[in-house]
XYZ file of C-alpha atoms in Angstrom:
565
model
C 73.514 49.301 120.996
C 72.532 46.416 123.244
C 69.417 45.766 125.327
C 70.088 44.803 128.990
C 67.301 45.503 131.483
C 69.103 43.563 134.205
C 72.044 45.956 134.015
C 69.704 48.923 133.871
C 67.923 47.800 137.039
C 71.288 47.759 138.832
C 72.120 51.358 137.848
C 70.938 54.670 139.274
C 70.318 57.273 136.586
C 70.160 61.029 136.596
C 67.352 60.856 134.032
C 64.932 58.080 133.144
C 63.103 58.838 129.886
C 59.828 57.035 129.186
C 58.979 56.919 125.490
C 61.119 55.996 122.486
C 59.573 58.319 119.904
C 61.347 61.425 118.646
C 60.647 63.437 121.808
C 62.122 60.806 124.120
C 64.957 60.123 121.711
C 65.821 63.820 121.548
C 65.714 64.151 125.342
C 68.026 61.175 125.784
C 70.425 62.461 123.121
C 70.541 65.970 124.611
C 70.944 64.745 128.190
C 73.685 62.259 127.291
C 75.617 64.937 125.415
C 75.426 67.103 128.525
C 77.020 64.376 130.619
C 73.978 62.985 132.427
C 73.500 59.285 133.086
C 70.421 58.438 131.038
C 68.028 55.504 130.613
C 65.453 55.344 127.809
C 62.551 52.903 127.891
C 59.945 52.181 125.200
C 56.974 49.837 125.579
C 56.979 48.784 121.916
C 59.695 49.329 119.337
C 61.454 52.664 118.953
C 59.567 55.146 116.738
C 56.720 52.692 116.198
C 53.789 55.124 116.555
C 53.459 58.882 115.990
C 57.098 59.300 115.008
C 56.839 56.912 112.073
C 53.258 57.943 111.278
C 54.079 61.486 110.219
C 53.890 63.207 106.833
C 57.710 62.965 106.649
C 57.889 66.767 106.706
C 60.281 69.072 108.516
C 58.463 72.354 108.045
C 57.743 75.748 109.520
C 53.988 75.363 109.636
C 52.798 77.898 107.078
C 49.190 77.545 108.135
C 50.068 78.452 111.732
C 50.537 82.027 110.501
C 46.765 82.217 110.070
C 46.411 81.555 113.808
C 48.978 84.244 114.620
C 51.452 81.690 116.047
C 54.517 83.590 114.876
C 56.680 82.300 117.711
C 55.899 78.676 116.792
C 56.571 79.327 113.100
C 59.912 81.014 113.845
C 60.903 78.166 116.173
C 59.954 75.597 113.523
C 61.865 77.365 110.760
C 64.979 77.641 112.912
C 64.760 73.942 113.814
C 64.222 73.012 110.165
C 67.636 74.470 109.369
C 69.222 72.643 112.276
C 67.860 69.284 111.114
C 69.226 69.995 107.633
C 72.652 70.699 109.121
C 72.709 67.823 111.611
C 71.037 65.107 109.528
C 72.089 65.928 105.930
C 71.447 62.384 104.710
C 67.918 62.440 106.072
C 66.502 65.953 105.610
C 66.214 67.482 102.159
C 64.655 70.566 100.482
C 61.184 70.044 99.048
C 59.440 72.505 96.663
C 55.726 73.098 97.311
C 53.151 74.334 94.844
C 50.328 76.286 96.532
C 47.538 77.150 94.072
C 45.774 80.479 94.386
C 42.081 81.056 93.715
C 40.211 84.314 93.278
C 41.419 87.481 94.980
C 40.419 86.910 98.576
C 42.114 84.928 101.356
C 43.151 82.212 98.889
C 44.267 84.700 96.252
C 47.760 85.693 95.167
C 47.974 88.958 97.127
C 47.176 87.451 100.512
C 49.309 84.390 99.792
C 52.223 86.593 98.733
C 52.031 88.537 101.987
C 51.926 85.326 104.021
C 54.859 83.756 102.177
C 56.868 86.970 102.392
C 56.437 86.817 106.151
C 57.341 83.098 106.076
C 60.573 83.917 104.233
C 61.306 86.770 106.619
C 60.882 84.478 109.636
C 63.287 82.002 108.001
C 66.001 84.647 107.463
C 68.640 82.101 108.543
C 67.405 79.291 106.261
C 70.569 79.340 104.147
C 73.103 79.387 106.971
C 74.208 75.995 105.648
C 77.538 74.620 104.464
C 75.979 72.494 101.673
C 74.693 74.691 98.818
C 72.392 71.848 97.707
C 70.469 72.242 100.950
C 69.756 75.944 100.568
C 66.135 77.037 100.131
C 65.132 79.766 97.656
C 62.539 82.384 98.530
C 58.982 81.974 97.265
C 57.921 83.014 93.793
C 54.608 83.538 92.055
C 53.614 81.321 89.136
C 51.181 82.201 86.361
C 48.021 80.179 85.856
C 49.575 78.522 82.800
C 52.755 77.568 84.640
C 50.730 76.243 87.565
C 48.758 73.970 85.246
C 51.938 72.849 83.507
C 53.302 71.710 86.854
C 49.998 70.304 88.177
C 47.502 69.521 85.397
C 45.046 68.021 87.918
C 44.374 71.374 89.648
C 40.737 72.534 89.534
C 40.598 75.342 86.959
C 37.551 77.294 88.127
C 38.769 80.516 89.752
C 42.433 79.516 89.466
C 44.656 82.613 89.358
C 48.052 80.923 89.506
C 50.198 79.423 92.241
C 52.991 80.079 94.678
C 56.189 78.041 94.753
C 57.885 77.878 98.146
C 60.213 75.483 99.942
C 60.169 73.365 103.070
C 61.950 70.080 103.865
C 61.151 66.398 104.174
C 62.695 63.376 105.877
C 63.770 60.286 104.030
C 62.865 58.030 106.984
C 61.632 59.577 110.264
C 61.845 56.277 112.132
C 65.527 55.972 111.201
C 66.252 59.585 112.192
C 64.667 58.897 115.574
C 66.803 55.772 115.992
C 69.901 57.774 115.140
C 69.159 60.165 118.013
C 68.917 57.141 120.320
C 72.117 55.642 118.943
C 73.806 59.006 119.474
C 72.647 58.983 123.109
C 73.956 55.442 123.586
C 77.275 56.412 122.039
C 77.593 59.027 124.799
C 76.789 56.573 127.577
C 73.002 56.251 127.695
C 71.239 52.913 128.104
C 68.127 52.083 126.088
C 65.608 49.243 125.855
C 62.632 48.653 123.631
C 59.744 46.340 124.510
C 60.087 47.622 128.092
C 56.697 48.769 129.308
C 56.502 51.113 132.285
C 53.724 49.879 134.582
C 54.110 52.258 137.505
C 56.231 54.699 139.441
C 58.476 53.915 142.377
C 57.794 56.740 144.848
C 58.265 57.803 148.451
C 56.674 60.409 150.694
C 58.127 63.886 150.369
C 57.790 66.976 152.517
C 54.204 68.028 153.194
C 51.589 65.955 151.430
C 53.625 65.371 148.305
C 55.504 62.420 146.869
C 58.857 62.021 145.206
C 59.273 59.827 142.153
C 62.505 57.889 142.472
C 62.143 55.434 139.618
C 59.813 53.260 137.578
C 58.587 49.703 137.376
C 59.188 48.028 134.021
C 57.692 44.910 132.488
C 59.995 43.228 129.971
C 57.592 42.302 127.173
C 60.093 39.841 125.712
C 60.682 37.786 128.849
C 57.821 38.644 131.188
C 60.247 39.728 133.908
C 59.659 42.808 136.059
C 62.440 45.307 136.803
C 62.817 48.526 138.729
C 64.869 51.330 137.178
C 65.978 54.106 139.509
C 66.255 57.723 138.429
C 66.516 61.098 140.104
C 64.251 62.655 137.482
C 61.725 60.810 135.317
C 60.722 62.367 131.964
C 57.334 61.458 130.564
C 57.820 61.537 126.779
C 55.138 58.978 125.974
C 53.413 60.982 123.236
C 49.774 59.852 122.829
C 50.184 57.790 126.005
C 51.515 60.690 128.087
C 48.299 61.227 130.057
C 48.066 57.482 130.697
C 51.537 57.592 132.256
C 50.584 60.636 134.309
C 47.709 58.609 135.682
C 50.157 56.279 137.411
C 51.188 59.197 139.611
C 47.825 61.011 139.950
C 44.353 59.657 139.243
C 43.317 63.085 137.918
C 46.388 64.529 136.193
C 46.476 68.279 135.663
C 47.208 67.967 131.946
C 45.011 66.363 129.332
C 45.559 65.447 125.696
C 43.593 65.629 122.522
C 44.617 62.745 120.287
C 44.354 63.628 116.630
C 44.221 60.693 114.237
C 46.019 61.240 110.944
C 46.069 58.689 108.167
C 48.226 58.797 105.052
C 47.993 56.859 101.816
C 50.837 56.017 99.443
C 50.286 55.773 95.726
C 52.256 55.979 92.475
C 54.318 59.046 91.568
C 51.875 61.873 90.751
C 53.528 65.296 90.882
C 57.146 64.949 89.788
C 59.509 66.663 92.216
C 56.947 69.139 93.540
C 54.733 68.711 96.582
C 51.245 70.249 96.651
C 49.365 71.968 99.430
C 45.686 71.602 98.549
C 42.467 72.665 100.236
C 39.357 70.559 99.861
C 35.910 72.025 100.381
C 34.809 68.936 102.288
C 37.853 68.062 104.371
C 40.296 70.868 104.972
C 43.838 70.938 103.603
C 46.055 68.019 102.638
C 49.509 67.516 101.164
C 50.535 65.555 98.060
C 54.204 64.753 98.630
C 56.741 63.001 96.386
C 58.694 60.434 98.401
C 61.023 57.633 97.347
C 59.621 57.455 93.843
C 56.044 57.363 95.102
C 53.536 59.836 96.514
C 52.337 60.320 100.075
C 48.932 61.949 100.472
C 47.997 63.135 103.919
C 46.750 63.807 106.349
C 43.399 63.512 108.040
C 42.884 65.295 111.356
C 40.106 63.875 113.529
C 39.794 63.497 117.272
C 40.487 59.937 118.390
C 38.818 59.092 121.676
C 39.612 55.363 121.938
C 42.652 53.856 123.640
C 45.747 54.906 121.660
C 46.792 51.273 121.191
C 43.641 50.743 119.093
C 44.536 53.284 116.431
C 44.526 51.839 112.919
C 43.349 52.423 109.353
C 39.998 51.054 108.238
C 38.585 50.772 104.729
C 36.144 53.542 105.669
C 39.058 55.780 106.619
C 40.583 55.255 103.175
C 37.297 55.754 101.322
C 36.507 58.942 103.225
C 39.943 60.361 102.615
C 39.865 59.507 98.918
C 36.674 61.552 98.654
C 38.470 64.506 100.190
C 41.457 64.095 97.887
C 39.339 63.789 94.755
C 37.341 66.817 95.827
C 40.510 68.887 96.153
C 42.160 67.409 93.034
C 39.373 65.982 90.859
C 41.769 65.472 87.977
C 43.521 62.667 89.889
C 40.381 60.519 90.129
C 42.091 58.212 92.611
C 40.475 54.858 93.345
C 41.012 52.302 96.088
C 43.170 50.220 93.726
C 45.591 53.157 93.480
C 46.392 52.948 97.209
C 49.573 50.910 97.501
C 50.027 51.400 101.238
C 48.669 53.383 104.192
C 49.605 54.195 107.749
C 48.314 56.068 110.800
C 49.670 58.299 113.515
C 48.172 59.950 116.589
C 49.208 63.542 117.264
C 49.310 64.282 120.998
C 47.958 67.842 121.320
C 47.791 69.788 124.558
C 44.124 70.169 125.572
C 43.578 73.860 126.222
C 39.792 73.701 126.484
C 37.770 75.868 126.028
C 40.035 77.586 123.529
C 39.990 74.592 121.161
C 36.315 73.738 121.560
C 34.361 73.745 118.317
C 31.003 75.441 117.969
C 29.223 72.202 118.711
C 31.178 71.724 121.940
C 33.269 68.867 120.581
C 37.057 68.829 120.599
C 38.682 70.378 117.527
C 42.058 68.870 116.697
C 42.507 70.684 113.384
C 42.636 74.140 114.966
C 44.398 73.067 118.165
C 47.877 74.512 118.580
C 50.891 72.314 117.814
C 52.872 74.136 120.493
C 54.459 71.942 123.144
C 54.482 72.207 126.925
C 57.147 71.198 129.416
C 55.230 70.491 132.606
C 56.791 70.175 136.048
C 54.452 68.147 138.241
C 55.902 69.523 141.496
C 54.271 72.969 141.835
C 50.640 72.012 141.086
C 50.460 68.348 142.020
C 53.222 68.074 144.653
C 54.868 65.278 142.618
C 58.570 65.871 142.715
C 60.936 64.275 140.240
C 58.452 63.985 137.328
C 58.533 66.136 134.192
C 56.170 65.686 131.233
C 56.884 66.754 127.674
C 53.468 67.170 126.056
C 52.415 67.987 122.520
C 54.742 69.491 119.994
C 55.676 68.426 116.476
C 58.472 66.494 114.756
C 60.252 69.609 113.580
C 60.548 71.180 117.022
C 61.311 68.004 118.971
C 64.979 68.872 119.425
C 64.152 72.257 120.957
C 61.480 70.714 123.169
C 64.093 68.281 124.461
C 66.466 71.150 125.168
C 63.861 72.768 127.421
C 63.171 69.452 129.200
C 66.859 68.849 129.903
C 67.300 72.454 131.071
C 64.568 71.835 133.667
C 66.005 68.446 134.667
C 69.450 69.959 135.207
C 67.919 72.646 137.396
C 66.254 69.947 139.516
C 69.540 68.053 139.736
C 71.460 71.159 140.720
C 73.741 70.905 137.690
C 74.602 73.095 134.756
C 75.629 72.142 131.232
C 75.073 73.782 127.848
C 72.925 72.166 125.190
C 74.947 70.831 122.243
C 72.354 69.171 120.003
C 71.776 72.300 117.949
C 75.292 72.008 116.521
C 76.011 68.272 116.812
C 75.433 65.868 113.896
C 73.143 62.945 114.635
C 74.589 59.431 114.639
C 75.429 59.091 110.937
C 75.241 62.814 110.203
C 78.967 63.602 109.882
C 78.864 63.826 106.142
C 79.710 67.265 104.779
C 78.321 67.760 101.300
C 75.894 64.900 100.679
C 76.389 64.660 96.919
C 80.163 64.357 97.347
C 79.773 61.820 100.153
C 77.557 59.590 97.946
C 80.008 59.820 95.069
C 82.908 58.763 97.295
C 80.849 55.952 98.824
C 80.117 54.566 95.352
C 83.809 54.599 94.483
C 84.728 52.975 97.797
C 82.099 50.258 97.349
C 82.232 49.762 93.598
C 81.439 46.075 94.125
C 77.865 47.062 95.076
C 75.157 48.418 92.724
C 74.809 52.186 92.778
C 71.225 52.174 94.029
C 72.219 49.908 96.922
C 74.965 52.328 97.998
C 72.610 55.319 97.699
C 70.045 53.533 99.848
C 72.681 52.662 102.464
C 73.797 56.300 102.643
C 70.190 57.474 102.952
C 69.580 55.144 105.897
C 72.950 55.182 107.671
C 74.811 58.257 106.478
C 78.399 58.322 107.623
C 77.916 54.950 109.382
C 77.536 53.037 106.120
C 80.842 51.195 106.604
C 79.724 49.937 110.022
C 76.727 48.291 108.421
C 78.780 46.705 105.640
C 81.316 45.473 108.179
C 78.522 43.356 109.673
C 78.700 41.218 106.529
C 82.246 40.183 107.430
C 81.849 39.678 111.197
C 81.396 35.936 110.803
C 83.204 33.678 108.383
C 81.327 32.689 105.259
C 78.547 35.276 105.497
C 79.901 38.072 103.315
C 78.653 37.025 99.875
C 75.092 36.286 101.058
C 74.732 39.384 103.200
C 75.858 41.730 100.447
C 73.126 40.481 98.096
C 69.739 42.168 97.697
C 66.871 40.750 99.712
C 64.838 40.626 96.492
C 65.213 41.608 92.844
C 63.168 44.820 93.197
C 64.516 46.181 96.487
C 67.678 48.085 97.349
C 68.042 46.569 100.855
C 70.663 43.896 101.431
C 71.003 41.102 103.954
C 73.650 42.940 106.001
C 71.023 45.503 106.995
C 68.837 42.818 108.591
C 71.707 41.240 110.461
C 73.059 44.637 111.560
C 69.584 45.577 112.871
C 69.523 42.449 115.090
C 73.134 42.572 116.284
C 73.530 46.303 116.771
C 70.134 48.060 116.631
C 67.973 46.083 119.033
C 65.581 44.689 116.395
C 63.666 41.823 118.063
C 60.697 41.274 115.761
C 60.464 40.970 111.986
C 58.295 44.097 111.860
C 61.094 46.073 113.519
C 63.294 45.384 110.515
C 60.645 45.622 107.793
C 59.105 48.900 108.954
C 61.647 50.734 111.090
C 65.263 49.570 110.594
C 64.950 49.435 106.798
C 62.522 50.739 104.186
C 61.399 47.259 103.084
C 57.767 47.731 104.074
C 57.267 51.509 104.099
C 56.045 51.650 100.486
C 53.805 48.629 100.744
C 54.244 44.874 100.786
C 57.622 44.040 99.197
C 56.530 40.496 98.326
C 56.371 37.192 100.239
C 59.843 36.124 99.145
C 61.444 39.306 100.498
C 59.623 38.980 103.826
C 60.626 35.316 104.047
C 64.260 36.124 103.248
C 64.431 38.752 106.022
C 62.693 36.374 108.426
C 65.205 33.627 107.663
C 68.147 35.928 108.445
C 66.508 36.942 111.738
C 65.740 33.309 112.559
C 69.422 32.434 112.383
C 70.387 35.403 114.552
C 67.727 35.002 117.242
C 67.316 31.226 117.229
C 63.644 31.203 116.236
C 62.037 27.824 115.599
C 59.625 27.215 112.706
C 56.588 28.199 114.803
C 58.053 31.524 115.889
C 59.260 32.294 112.368
C 55.824 31.599 110.893
C 54.202 33.761 113.553
C 56.563 36.662 112.878
C 55.831 36.472 109.143
C 52.088 36.345 109.774
C 52.130 39.297 112.161
C 54.225 41.386 109.813
C 51.976 40.533 106.880
C 48.885 41.563 108.875
C 50.418 45.005 109.302
C 49.782 45.598 105.590
C 46.051 44.959 106.035
C 43.435 47.515 107.010
C 41.896 47.293 110.423
C 38.458 45.717 110.586
C 35.592 47.943 111.679
C 34.814 45.566 114.547
C 38.381 45.783 115.835
C 38.372 49.560 115.590
C 35.198 49.720 117.661
C 36.327 47.123 120.212
């Protein structure tokens, strides 16, 4: 996968996709599989924002049942199964404990009815070839069993718990990248650090305009390019309305940006996740992940520019109060927070339906349903389609609808194939067997290193290890760990630069590997990765120091003054 904006500017595409998060990645993957000539452009690094800032869940949305969104729940549950099938190294079953209190809406009878409906809507959940991926139906737990599993649960009014199953991703940013790599494998072109600054348009019939391409600023070189496309897809997530503004000063669709922070701490709940409701802050999840625990998420309207989103010390303190209210037995303190991150959910603004009683926007109760919006009928802008809203789990299906519309505009027909096609790295079969064979094949590597490689690259593990032998004399160094306490090896850094378009140290630390996703891995590890990138990209000492400093700052909270700026 190589970055070449000069070549892209000399090509006419069927589809130009703006946005390298999971929506744009899924659109590009779907369209490329259907034989369209596709370009994908991202202003930062792929998966750098909302896609990486999720709760790592692939789930049906149990709480959407309360809002009567049965169609969305069914769609999500169907897509959950498809992600399990198509990305078996990335998407895994996750048991949830849901405590019950009293005999009302939070009691066992109501919860049993809701979960029975949830299981009914996921009737196809076990249409899987790998038995290890199959999800049992829910079951009721006694109060004693609930406390055995989760001793920190508040005991007053506790009547037991429900145990049900959803799924989680090992690394959402990697799964997004694999969709892009799959698109490129089928002929798509992609570029990160390529910011769209405007549309290239011409007058159309009547008073309308036709979009025939985009203007792109190369953020690495400062050059400007024009990329031509018959249809442009706006998949810019939290920036989608900003992109619409390039075509119309008053776009017909608006967004609510919901800010969600997560904190990462030590392992707290064994193998079980928790769904907890706090009296002062709504519900949150406590999720086991990579030997640690993710707690999330907040859900507040963010009205600043999306580029300014960050985590402040106040954000963490406020969220810890919510967590300790819901699970007082944890008694978490600031020192327990090993890492944190933020994401902005782009929700379709359907005012007044989502207006709170005080007239303010309400992101918590806003629907997570997506919209595919054709700008031609209402705004007389031909050649522009926006994919707005949605959630990680349903991104593949959203992309299918986008490409269906694009094909209609192009006067072409082709069936969607992403529902039954493994992602790049997903051709595995039974995961447990694949890991065992990989360990035998690479017995010269430690077992945890091989497991980590399979988790990140799936069936493409050998391609990554081949990178270590591409140049004479590199093999021994690149097969060593980047540090004594990490599973990542040097070959992953070099592979990210040579074959995955990594251009900054943060790209490798946070999105091509898992080096920084659990917190700071240590100065020596960061320096080792930076040195490998320096050799590949020809950085001098000044650039290398700057890359290390900028990556290190990403582990710090945002100052209050910066957040308000």
